[in-house]
Amino acid sequence: MADKYLLRVTAGPSYDPSSHHEVAVNSGNPTKIQSPLCDANISVRIQNYRGLPRGSPSTSSYFSHPPHTHDQYSISFSFVPHRAISGKALVFGNDFDHPIRDRIPPGFSAAFRIVKWAIDPGLDGDVYADKPYLYGNALSSINLLSVGPKVDEKDPVADLTSGPDHDEAITEGGFEGGLELRESQGIPENAAARQKWFLGGHDRLEKWEWEAGRLYKADFFNPYLDFNGKSTPLSSTAQTLSVYVRVEFALKLPGFSLKVLGYLGGEDYLRYVLKDKDTGEVLFVVVFTLLPKEQVKGEAVEAADSHHPVAAKSGGQGFEPKADDLD
């Protein structure tokens, strides 16, 4: 893949690509997002990164931190909601604007059952819908969650960098009163235990509230999705749907293996979203887009794309890569 494609990562407060900015991958400089629903800082780290903007570091010190030495990528974020959001309503995952039912490979239903059974019992979605999606509740799907203090409502952006984890790997727990808040609701200190605890019943989700004006830090990561063309096992909420991004890898689950490149349609992007599923409101969107190198012609193309960073998501009209392009 490295010989023919470049990866671009963008983020914004809505699905509209014109609202997005290019993310400086592995840079340590988060992308700042302000929207009616929240203020957020987003950092994306990708191991062995080869993509845009040109000159980006190929890795990050993040991957030297336990438990990230085997991870391939991370989407970490700090955010301050502007209004309260129910614990059962905030979800994180992948979605598309168009149907993919005619491109779902044989065996997908079996693979989905394995994922639900072995990896993420809280996964919910419909890949056969007109607008397919796979979401997991944020409280049980996010790998690491740290709860912070109430912040200055006049300048919440200034507080997004507070706490012990700024520009470092986020750790599970809380700070400046956040840990005490978790403990008051009986939430386990351990990340895996917290995920399992919130899967234990809707009453626990309903009891939790993402408070307006409170700082939260979260990290989503795993070792299964390799953006550099290596076939790797697939797991977690978002990875199930990401088999439709134009990357050469296989779906490998316990007792099940499926190569899916031949079933890809005309899309070459993978979209993550944090949203309120009850209202449909989006907190932020992160898009990973594969661009053919011939479509990226130096700074002139980058400048032209800067106002519409995922406009080339289909790689140009008529762009249909073959399976052996990515071998």
JSON list of N, CA, C and O in Angstrom, two decimals, residues 96-116:
[
{"chain": "A", "resi": 96, "resn": "PHE", "atom": "N", "xyz": [-21.63, 5.31, 7.82]},
{"chain": "A", "resi": 96, "resn": "PHE", "atom": "CA", "xyz": [-21.53, 5.73, 6.42]},
{"chain": "A", "resi": 96, "resn": "PHE", "atom": "C", "xyz": [-22.78, 6.50, 6.03]},
{"chain": "A", "resi": 96, "resn": "PHE", "atom": "O", "xyz": [-23.84, 6.34, 6.65]},
{"chain": "A", "resi": 97, "resn": "ASP", "atom": "N", "xyz": [-22.66, 7.31, 4.99]},
{"chain": "A", "resi": 97, "resn": "ASP", "atom": "CA", "xyz": [-23.79, 8.10, 4.50]},
{"chain": "A", "resi": 97, "resn": "ASP", "atom": "C", "xyz": [-24.60, 7.36, 3.44]},
{"chain": "A", "resi": 97, "resn": "ASP", "atom": "O", "xyz": [-25.61, 7.88, 2.97]},
{"chain": "A", "resi": 98, "resn": "HIS", "atom": "N", "xyz": [-24.17, 6.18, 3.05]},
{"chain": "A", "resi": 98, "resn": "HIS", "atom": "CA", "xyz": [-24.78, 5.50, 1.91]},
{"chain": "A", "resi": 98, "resn": "HIS", "atom": "C", "xyz": [-24.85, 4.00, 2.20]},
{"chain": "A", "resi": 98, "resn": "HIS", "atom": "O", "xyz": [-24.10, 3.48, 3.06]},
{"chain": "A", "resi": 99, "resn": "PRO", "atom": "N", "xyz": [-25.71, 3.26, 1.52]},
{"chain": "A", "resi": 99, "resn": "PRO", "atom": "CA", "xyz": [-25.81, 1.81, 1.76]},
{"chain": "A", "resi": 99, "resn": "PRO", "atom": "C", "xyz": [-24.54, 1.08, 1.34]},
{"chain": "A", "resi": 99, "resn": "PRO", "atom": "O", "xyz": [-23.86, 1.48, 0.38]},
{"chain": "A", "resi": 100, "resn": "ILE", "atom": "N", "xyz": [-24.23, 0.00, 2.05]},
{"chain": "A", "resi": 100, "resn": "ILE", "atom": "CA", "xyz": [-23.13, -0.88, 1.67]},
{"chain": "A", "resi": 100, "resn": "ILE", "atom": "C", "xyz": [-23.62, -2.33, 1.60]},
{"chain": "A", "resi": 100, "resn": "ILE", "atom": "O", "xyz": [-22.81, -3.24, 1.47]},
{"chain": "A", "resi": 101, "resn": "ARG", "atom": "N", "xyz": [-24.93, -2.52, 1.67]},
{"chain": "A", "resi": 101, "resn": "ARG", "atom": "CA", "xyz": [-25.47, -3.88, 1.76]},
{"chain": "A", "resi": 101, "resn": "ARG", "atom": "C", "xyz": [-25.09, -4.74, 0.56]},
{"chain": "A", "resi": 101, "resn": "ARG", "atom": "O", "xyz": [-24.96, -5.96, 0.69]},
{"chain": "A", "resi": 102, "resn": "ASP", "atom": "N", "xyz": [-24.92, -4.10, -0.61]},
{"chain": "A", "resi": 102, "resn": "ASP", "atom": "CA", "xyz": [-24.59, -4.87, -1.80]},
{"chain": "A", "resi": 102, "resn": "ASP", "atom": "C", "xyz": [-23.11, -5.23, -1.86]},
{"chain": "A", "resi": 102, "resn": "ASP", "atom": "O", "xyz": [-22.68, -5.94, -2.77]},
{"chain": "A", "resi": 103, "resn": "ARG", "atom": "N", "xyz": [-22.33, -4.76, -0.88]},
{"chain": "A", "resi": 103, "resn": "ARG", "atom": "CA", "xyz": [-20.90, -5.06, -0.87]},
{"chain": "A", "resi": 103, "resn": "ARG", "atom": "C", "xyz": [-20.48, -5.82, 0.39]},
{"chain": "A", "resi": 103, "resn": "ARG", "atom": "O", "xyz": [-19.29, -6.00, 0.62]},
{"chain": "A", "resi": 104, "resn": "ILE", "atom": "N", "xyz": [-21.45, -6.24, 1.20]},
{"chain": "A", "resi": 104, "resn": "ILE", "atom": "CA", "xyz": [-21.10, -7.00, 2.41]},
{"chain": "A", "resi": 104, "resn": "ILE", "atom": "C", "xyz": [-20.67, -8.40, 2.00]},
{"chain": "A", "resi": 104, "resn": "ILE", "atom": "O", "xyz": [-21.41, -9.11, 1.32]},
{"chain": "A", "resi": 105, "resn": "PRO", "atom": "N", "xyz": [-19.48, -8.82, 2.41]},
{"chain": "A", "resi": 105, "resn": "PRO", "atom": "CA", "xyz": [-18.96, -10.13, 1.97]},
{"chain": "A", "resi": 105, "resn": "PRO", "atom": "C", "xyz": [-19.67, -11.29, 2.66]},
{"chain": "A", "resi": 105, "resn": "PRO", "atom": "O", "xyz": [-20.19, -11.14, 3.76]},
{"chain": "A", "resi": 106, "resn": "PRO", "atom": "N", "xyz": [-19.71, -12.43, 2.02]},
{"chain": "A", "resi": 106, "resn": "PRO", "atom": "CA", "xyz": [-20.25, -13.63, 2.67]},
{"chain": "A", "resi": 106, "resn": "PRO", "atom": "C", "xyz": [-19.49, -13.90, 3.98]},
{"chain": "A", "resi": 106, "resn": "PRO", "atom": "O", "xyz": [-18.28, -13.73, 4.05]},
{"chain": "A", "resi": 107, "resn": "GLY", "atom": "N", "xyz": [-20.21, -14.30, 4.99]},
{"chain": "A", "resi": 107, "resn": "GLY", "atom": "CA", "xyz": [-19.57, -14.59, 6.26]},
{"chain": "A", "resi": 107, "resn": "GLY", "atom": "C", "xyz": [-19.57, -13.45, 7.24]},
{"chain": "A", "resi": 107, "resn": "GLY", "atom": "O", "xyz": [-19.16, -13.62, 8.39]},
{"chain": "A", "resi": 108, "resn": "PHE", "atom": "N", "xyz": [-20.03, -12.27, 6.81]},
{"chain": "A", "resi": 108, "resn": "PHE", "atom": "CA", "xyz": [-19.99, -11.13, 7.72]},
{"chain": "A", "resi": 108, "resn": "PHE", "atom": "C", "xyz": [-20.87, -11.37, 8.95]},
{"chain": "A", "resi": 108, "resn": "PHE", "atom": "O", "xyz": [-20.50, -11.01, 10.06]},
{"chain": "A", "resi": 109, "resn": "SER", "atom": "N", "xyz": [-22.04, -11.96, 8.76]},
{"chain": "A", "resi": 109, "resn": "SER", "atom": "CA", "xyz": [-22.94, -12.18, 9.90]},
{"chain": "A", "resi": 109, "resn": "SER", "atom": "C", "xyz": [-22.30, -13.07, 10.95]},
{"chain": "A", "resi": 109, "resn": "SER", "atom": "O", "xyz": [-22.42, -12.82, 12.16]},
{"chain": "A", "resi": 110, "resn": "ALA", "atom": "N", "xyz": [-21.59, -14.10, 10.50]},
{"chain": "A", "resi": 110, "resn": "ALA", "atom": "CA", "xyz": [-20.89, -14.97, 11.44]},
{"chain": "A", "resi": 110, "resn": "ALA", "atom": "C", "xyz": [-19.80, -14.21, 12.17]},
{"chain": "A", "resi": 110, "resn": "ALA", "atom": "O", "xyz": [-19.62, -14.36, 13.39]},
{"chain": "A", "resi": 111, "resn": "ALA", "atom": "N", "xyz": [-19.07, -13.39, 11.44]},
{"chain": "A", "resi": 111, "resn": "ALA", "atom": "CA", "xyz": [-17.99, -12.61, 12.06]},
{"chain": "A", "resi": 111, "resn": "ALA", "atom": "C", "xyz": [-18.56, -11.63, 13.08]},
{"chain": "A", "resi": 111, "resn": "ALA", "atom": "O", "xyz": [-17.99, -11.44, 14.17]},
{"chain": "A", "resi": 112, "resn": "PHE", "atom": "N", "xyz": [-19.68, -11.02, 12.75]},
{"chain": "A", "resi": 112, "resn": "PHE", "atom": "CA", "xyz": [-20.31, -10.06, 13.66]},
{"chain": "A", "resi": 112, "resn": "PHE", "atom": "C", "xyz": [-20.74, -10.74, 14.95]},
{"chain": "A", "resi": 112, "resn": "PHE", "atom": "O", "xyz": [-20.59, -10.20, 16.04]},
{"chain": "A", "resi": 113, "resn": "ARG", "atom": "N", "xyz": [-21.28, -11.97, 14.85]},
{"chain": "A", "resi": 113, "resn": "ARG", "atom": "CA", "xyz": [-21.67, -12.71, 16.05]},
{"chain": "A", "resi": 113, "resn": "ARG", "atom": "C", "xyz": [-20.47, -13.02, 16.92]},
{"chain": "A", "resi": 113, "resn": "ARG", "atom": "O", "xyz": [-20.55, -12.97, 18.15]},
{"chain": "A", "resi": 114, "resn": "ILE", "atom": "N", "xyz": [-19.34, -13.33, 16.30]},
{"chain": "A", "resi": 114, "resn": "ILE", "atom": "CA", "xyz": [-18.12, -13.62, 17.06]},
{"chain": "A", "resi": 114, "resn": "ILE", "atom": "C", "xyz": [-17.65, -12.37, 17.79]},
{"chain": "A", "resi": 114, "resn": "ILE", "atom": "O", "xyz": [-17.27, -12.42, 18.97]},
{"chain": "A", "resi": 115, "resn": "VAL", "atom": "N", "xyz": [-17.70, -11.24, 17.11]},
{"chain": "A", "resi": 115, "resn": "VAL", "atom": "CA", "xyz": [-17.29, -9.98, 17.74]},
{"chain": "A", "resi": 115, "resn": "VAL", "atom": "C", "xyz": [-18.18, -9.68, 18.94]},
{"chain": "A", "resi": 115, "resn": "VAL", "atom": "O", "xyz": [-17.71, -9.32, 20.02]},
{"chain": "A", "resi": 116, "resn": "LYS", "atom": "N", "xyz": [-19.49, -9.83, 18.77]},
{"chain": "A", "resi": 116, "resn": "LYS", "atom": "CA", "xyz": [-20.43, -9.56, 19.86]},
{"chain": "A", "resi": 116, "resn": "LYS", "atom": "C", "xyz": [-20.19, -10.50, 21.04]},
{"chain": "A", "resi": 116, "resn": "LYS", "atom": "O", "xyz": [-20.29, -10.10, 22.20]}
]
